[in-house]
Amino acid sequence: MTEYASVPPIKEANRITRLWREHGPNTYPIDLSLVVEHIINPTLDGERLHLVYSDFDTYDGMLNTRDGKKWGAFVNEKIPYKGRKNFTAAHEIFHFLAHRQTVKEFRCGDLELSDYRLNKLEIEANEFASHLLLPPDKIRPYVNGEFTYDAVKAVADDLGASVSAVAYKWLSLTARPVAFFQSRNGFVSQGYASESAYKRGIYFKEEKEIPQGSSTQKCQDASNHIASGFDPGLWHPELGGYEDVYQTSFEEFTYTFLRFY
Ligand SMILES: [Zn+2]
């Protein structure tokens, strides 16, 4: 395993949250430009982080430096949702805080920004961003409601985080059997189930084929937003449920929200 200076992501998110609440405005969505300027930069010795929103062709976010002192955390201005921009910014900020001694340049796209189990550095950046933007006390009141695109999007807008970040956090906190996955071109790219769904044998492997006749398949073929009930045999041998699917305009991923009954 690669050696790098250890900055625990949850602890670091809690530290910033505490400063934000006790000495800062304590408003949500948290303002990451203020966090960089008033919480991060004053503690640096000769280095400086700049949070920059600009246009580039690929990737959602990047971190790099020209001289080892001035660092840029770049967020793609083309990302259409404020919450997703915010999540990307927080993710790049953690690459700066914890990983800049090991890796001098990061380029992060959808797979990195929703990675919770493959690449350690990306997982840490996501855990930090998720914990900072979606503190448990702020998101817990929502998670026993219906797990739908609209419900998750509303939380993402309120707290300033991406839809996928809210969905994954929701799965980790809810008592209900629900699941969320991202897919493209007929195959799952990443997906997770809540604990109660996982106990019923529901999980998603990368490259799992999307079943014919599912709303996800119909949505990938033709539509922007589809929801419908499904019978046992489609997503689970014995459980039916409800499938709510949204096709993102950015990077063409499909987001699927499953509730099992
Ligand atoms: Zn990254």
Coordinates of C-alpha atoms and ligand atoms in Angstrom, one line a residue:
M1 CA 0.0 0.0 0.0
T2 CA 1.2 3.5 -0.8
E3 CA 2.6 5.5 2.1
Y4 CA 1.2 8.9 2.6
A5 CA 0.6 11.4 5.4
S6 CA -2.5 10.3 7.2
V7 CA -5.2 12.8 7.6
P8 CA -8.4 11.0 8.7
P9 CA -11.2 12.3 6.4
I10 CA -14.1 12.2 8.9
K11 CA -12.0 13.8 11.7
E12 CA -10.9 16.5 9.4
A13 CA -14.5 17.2 8.2
N14 CA -15.6 17.3 11.9
R15 CA -12.8 19.8 12.7
I16 CA -13.8 22.1 9.9
T17 CA -17.5 21.7 10.7
R18 CA -16.8 22.7 14.3
L19 CA -14.9 25.8 13.3
W20 CA -17.7 26.7 10.8
R21 CA -20.4 26.4 13.4
E22 CA -18.6 28.0 16.4
H23 CA -16.6 30.7 14.7
G24 CA -18.1 31.0 11.2
P25 CA -21.5 31.8 9.8
N26 CA -22.9 28.3 10.6
T27 CA -25.0 28.4 7.4
Y28 CA -25.8 25.6 5.0
P29 CA -24.8 24.9 2.2
I30 CA -21.4 25.4 3.7
D31 CA -19.4 28.1 1.7
L32 CA -16.2 26.4 0.6
S33 CA -14.6 29.6 -0.6
L34 CA -14.8 30.9 3.0
V35 CA -13.5 27.6 4.3
V36 CA -10.4 27.8 2.1
E37 CA -9.8 31.4 2.9
H38 CA -10.5 31.5 6.6
I39 CA -9.9 28.0 7.9
I40 CA -7.4 26.3 5.6
N41 CA -5.1 29.0 4.2
P42 CA -4.2 30.6 7.6
T43 CA -2.8 27.3 8.8
L44 CA -0.4 26.8 5.9
D45 CA 3.3 27.5 6.0
G46 CA 4.3 29.1 2.7
E47 CA 1.7 27.4 0.6
R48 CA -1.6 28.7 -0.6
L49 CA -4.8 27.0 -1.9
H50 CA -7.0 28.7 -4.5
L51 CA -10.4 27.4 -5.3
V52 CA -11.1 28.2 -8.9
Y53 CA -14.2 27.7 -11.0
S54 CA -13.3 27.5 -14.7
D55 CA -14.2 25.8 -18.0
F56 CA -12.4 22.6 -19.1
D57 CA -13.3 19.8 -21.4
T58 CA -13.1 16.7 -19.4
Y59 CA -13.2 15.9 -15.7
D60 CA -15.2 17.5 -13.0
G61 CA -12.3 18.7 -10.8
M62 CA -8.6 18.9 -10.7
L63 CA -5.9 19.7 -8.2
N64 CA -2.4 20.8 -9.3
T65 CA 0.5 23.1 -8.6
R66 CA 3.1 24.8 -10.7
D67 CA 5.7 25.6 -8.1
G68 CA 4.8 23.5 -5.1
K69 CA 3.5 26.5 -3.2
K70 CA 0.5 27.9 -5.1
W71 CA -2.1 25.2 -5.5
G72 CA -5.2 25.3 -7.6
A73 CA -8.4 23.2 -6.8
F74 CA -10.3 23.6 -10.1
V75 CA -14.0 22.9 -10.4
N76 CA -15.5 22.6 -13.9
E77 CA -17.8 25.5 -14.5
K78 CA -19.8 23.4 -17.0
I79 CA -21.2 21.2 -14.2
P80 CA -24.9 22.1 -14.3
Y81 CA -25.7 21.6 -10.7
K82 CA -24.5 23.8 -7.8
G83 CA -24.5 20.9 -5.4
R84 CA -22.3 18.8 -7.6
K85 CA -19.9 21.7 -8.1
N86 CA -19.7 22.0 -4.3
F87 CA -19.1 18.3 -3.8
T88 CA -16.3 18.4 -6.4
A89 CA -14.8 21.4 -4.7
A90 CA -14.8 19.7 -1.3
H91 CA -13.3 16.5 -2.9
E92 CA -10.4 18.5 -4.4
I93 CA -9.9 20.3 -1.1
F94 CA -9.3 17.0 0.6
H95 CA -6.8 15.9 -2.1
F96 CA -5.0 19.1 -1.2
L97 CA -5.2 18.7 2.6
A98 CA -4.3 15.0 2.7
H99 CA -2.7 13.8 -0.5
R100 CA -0.6 16.6 -2.0
Q101 CA 2.7 15.3 -0.5
T102 CA 2.1 12.0 -2.4
V103 CA 0.4 13.0 -5.7
K104 CA 1.0 16.4 -7.2
E105 CA -1.8 16.3 -9.6
F106 CA -5.4 14.9 -9.5
R107 CA -8.0 14.7 -12.3
C108 CA -11.3 13.5 -11.1
G109 CA -14.4 12.6 -13.1
D110 CA -17.7 10.9 -12.3
L111 CA -16.1 7.6 -11.3
E112 CA -13.6 9.1 -8.9
L113 CA -16.3 11.4 -7.4
S114 CA -18.6 8.4 -6.6
D115 CA -15.9 5.9 -5.6
Y116 CA -16.4 4.5 -2.1
R117 CA -14.6 1.3 -2.5
L118 CA -11.8 1.1 -5.1
N119 CA -9.1 3.8 -4.9
K120 CA -8.1 4.7 -1.4
L121 CA -7.3 8.4 -2.1
E122 CA -10.6 8.9 -4.0
I123 CA -12.6 7.1 -1.3
E124 CA -11.1 9.4 1.4
A125 CA -11.8 12.5 -0.7
N126 CA -15.4 11.4 -1.0
E127 CA -15.8 10.5 2.6
F128 CA -14.5 14.0 3.6
A129 CA -16.7 15.8 1.1
S130 CA -19.8 13.8 2.1
H131 CA -19.2 14.3 5.8
L132 CA -18.5 18.0 5.5
L133 CA -21.4 18.9 3.2
L134 CA -23.9 16.4 4.7
P135 CA -23.3 16.2 8.4
P136 CA -25.3 13.4 10.0
D137 CA -27.4 15.8 12.1
K138 CA -28.5 17.7 8.9
I139 CA -29.3 14.7 6.7
R140 CA -30.8 12.2 9.3
P141 CA -34.2 13.9 9.4
Y142 CA -34.8 13.0 5.7
V143 CA -33.6 9.4 5.4
N144 CA -36.7 7.6 6.4
G145 CA -38.9 9.3 3.8
E146 CA -39.4 7.8 0.3
F147 CA -36.2 7.2 -1.6
T148 CA -36.9 8.9 -4.9
Y149 CA -34.9 11.1 -7.3
D150 CA -37.0 14.2 -6.3
A151 CA -36.5 13.6 -2.6
V152 CA -32.8 13.1 -3.0
K153 CA -32.5 16.1 -5.3
A154 CA -34.3 18.3 -2.8
V155 CA -31.8 17.4 -0.1
A156 CA -28.9 17.9 -2.5
D157 CA -30.2 21.4 -3.3
D158 CA -30.8 22.3 0.4
L159 CA -27.4 21.1 1.6
G160 CA -25.4 21.9 -1.5
A161 CA -24.1 18.4 -2.4
S162 CA -24.4 16.2 -5.4
V163 CA -27.3 13.9 -6.0
S164 CA -25.1 10.8 -5.9
A165 CA -23.4 11.9 -2.6
V166 CA -26.8 12.4 -1.0
A167 CA -28.0 9.0 -2.3
Y168 CA -25.0 7.2 -0.9
K169 CA -25.2 8.9 2.4
W170 CA -29.0 8.2 2.5
L171 CA -28.3 4.4 1.9
S172 CA -25.8 4.4 4.8
L173 CA -28.3 5.8 7.3
T174 CA -31.8 4.5 6.3
A175 CA -33.5 1.5 7.9
R176 CA -35.4 0.8 4.6
P177 CA -34.5 -1.7 1.9
V178 CA -33.4 0.7 -0.9
A179 CA -30.6 0.8 -3.4
F180 CA -28.9 3.3 -5.8
F181 CA -26.7 2.8 -8.8
Q182 CA -25.2 4.7 -11.7
S183 CA -25.1 3.1 -15.1
R184 CA -24.2 3.9 -18.7
N185 CA -24.6 2.1 -22.0
G186 CA -26.6 -0.8 -20.5
F187 CA -24.2 -1.6 -17.6
V188 CA -23.9 -0.7 -14.0
S189 CA -20.9 1.4 -13.2
Q190 CA -21.3 1.7 -9.5
G191 CA -24.1 0.8 -7.1
Y192 CA -24.8 0.2 -3.4
A193 CA -27.7 -1.1 -1.3
S194 CA -28.8 -0.1 2.2
E195 CA -27.9 -2.5 5.0
S196 CA -31.5 -3.8 5.0
A197 CA -31.5 -4.4 1.2
Y198 CA -28.0 -6.0 1.3
K199 CA -29.2 -8.4 4.0
R200 CA -31.9 -9.5 1.5
G201 CA -29.2 -10.3 -1.1
I202 CA -29.3 -7.0 -3.1
Y203 CA -26.0 -5.7 -4.3
F204 CA -24.5 -4.3 -7.5
K205 CA -21.4 -5.5 -9.3
E206 CA -19.6 -3.3 -11.8
E207 CA -20.5 -4.3 -15.3
K208 CA -23.7 -6.0 -14.3
E209 CA -26.1 -5.9 -17.3
I210 CA -29.2 -3.8 -16.9
P211 CA -32.2 -6.1 -17.3
Q212 CA -34.4 -5.8 -20.4
G213 CA -37.8 -4.2 -19.6
S214 CA -36.5 -2.3 -16.6
S215 CA -37.2 1.4 -16.3
T216 CA -33.4 2.0 -16.3
Q217 CA -33.1 0.4 -19.7
K218 CA -36.1 2.4 -21.1
C219 CA -34.7 5.6 -19.6
Q220 CA -31.2 5.0 -21.2
D221 CA -32.8 4.4 -24.5
A222 CA -35.3 7.3 -24.7
S223 CA -36.1 9.4 -21.7
N224 CA -35.1 11.8 -19.1
H225 CA -37.0 10.7 -16.1
I226 CA -39.1 7.5 -15.7
A227 CA -40.6 5.8 -12.6
S228 CA -42.6 2.6 -12.4
G229 CA -43.3 -0.4 -10.2
F230 CA -41.5 -3.7 -10.9
D231 CA -42.3 -7.3 -10.2
P232 CA -40.3 -9.9 -8.5
G233 CA -37.7 -11.4 -10.8
L234 CA -36.5 -8.2 -12.3
W235 CA -34.1 -6.8 -9.6
H236 CA -34.5 -9.6 -7.0
P237 CA -35.9 -13.1 -7.3
E238 CA -38.7 -12.6 -4.7
L239 CA -39.0 -8.9 -4.1
G240 CA -40.8 -6.4 -6.2
G241 CA -40.7 -2.7 -5.7
Y242 CA -40.5 0.7 -7.3
E243 CA -37.8 2.0 -9.7
D244 CA -37.2 5.7 -10.2
V245 CA -34.7 6.6 -12.9
Y246 CA -33.1 9.9 -13.9
Q247 CA -30.8 10.5 -16.9
T248 CA -28.2 13.1 -16.1
S249 CA -27.3 15.5 -18.9
F250 CA -23.7 15.8 -17.7
E251 CA -21.5 12.8 -18.6
E252 CA -24.7 10.8 -19.5
F253 CA -24.9 8.6 -16.5
T254 CA -28.3 7.2 -15.5
Y255 CA -29.2 7.3 -11.8
T256 CA -31.5 4.6 -10.5
F257 CA -33.3 4.6 -7.2
L258 CA -34.8 1.3 -6.1
R259 CA -37.2 0.7 -3.3
F260 CA -38.0 -3.0 -2.4
Y261 CA -41.3 -4.2 -0.9
Ligands
ZN1 ZN -10.3 12.8 -6.8

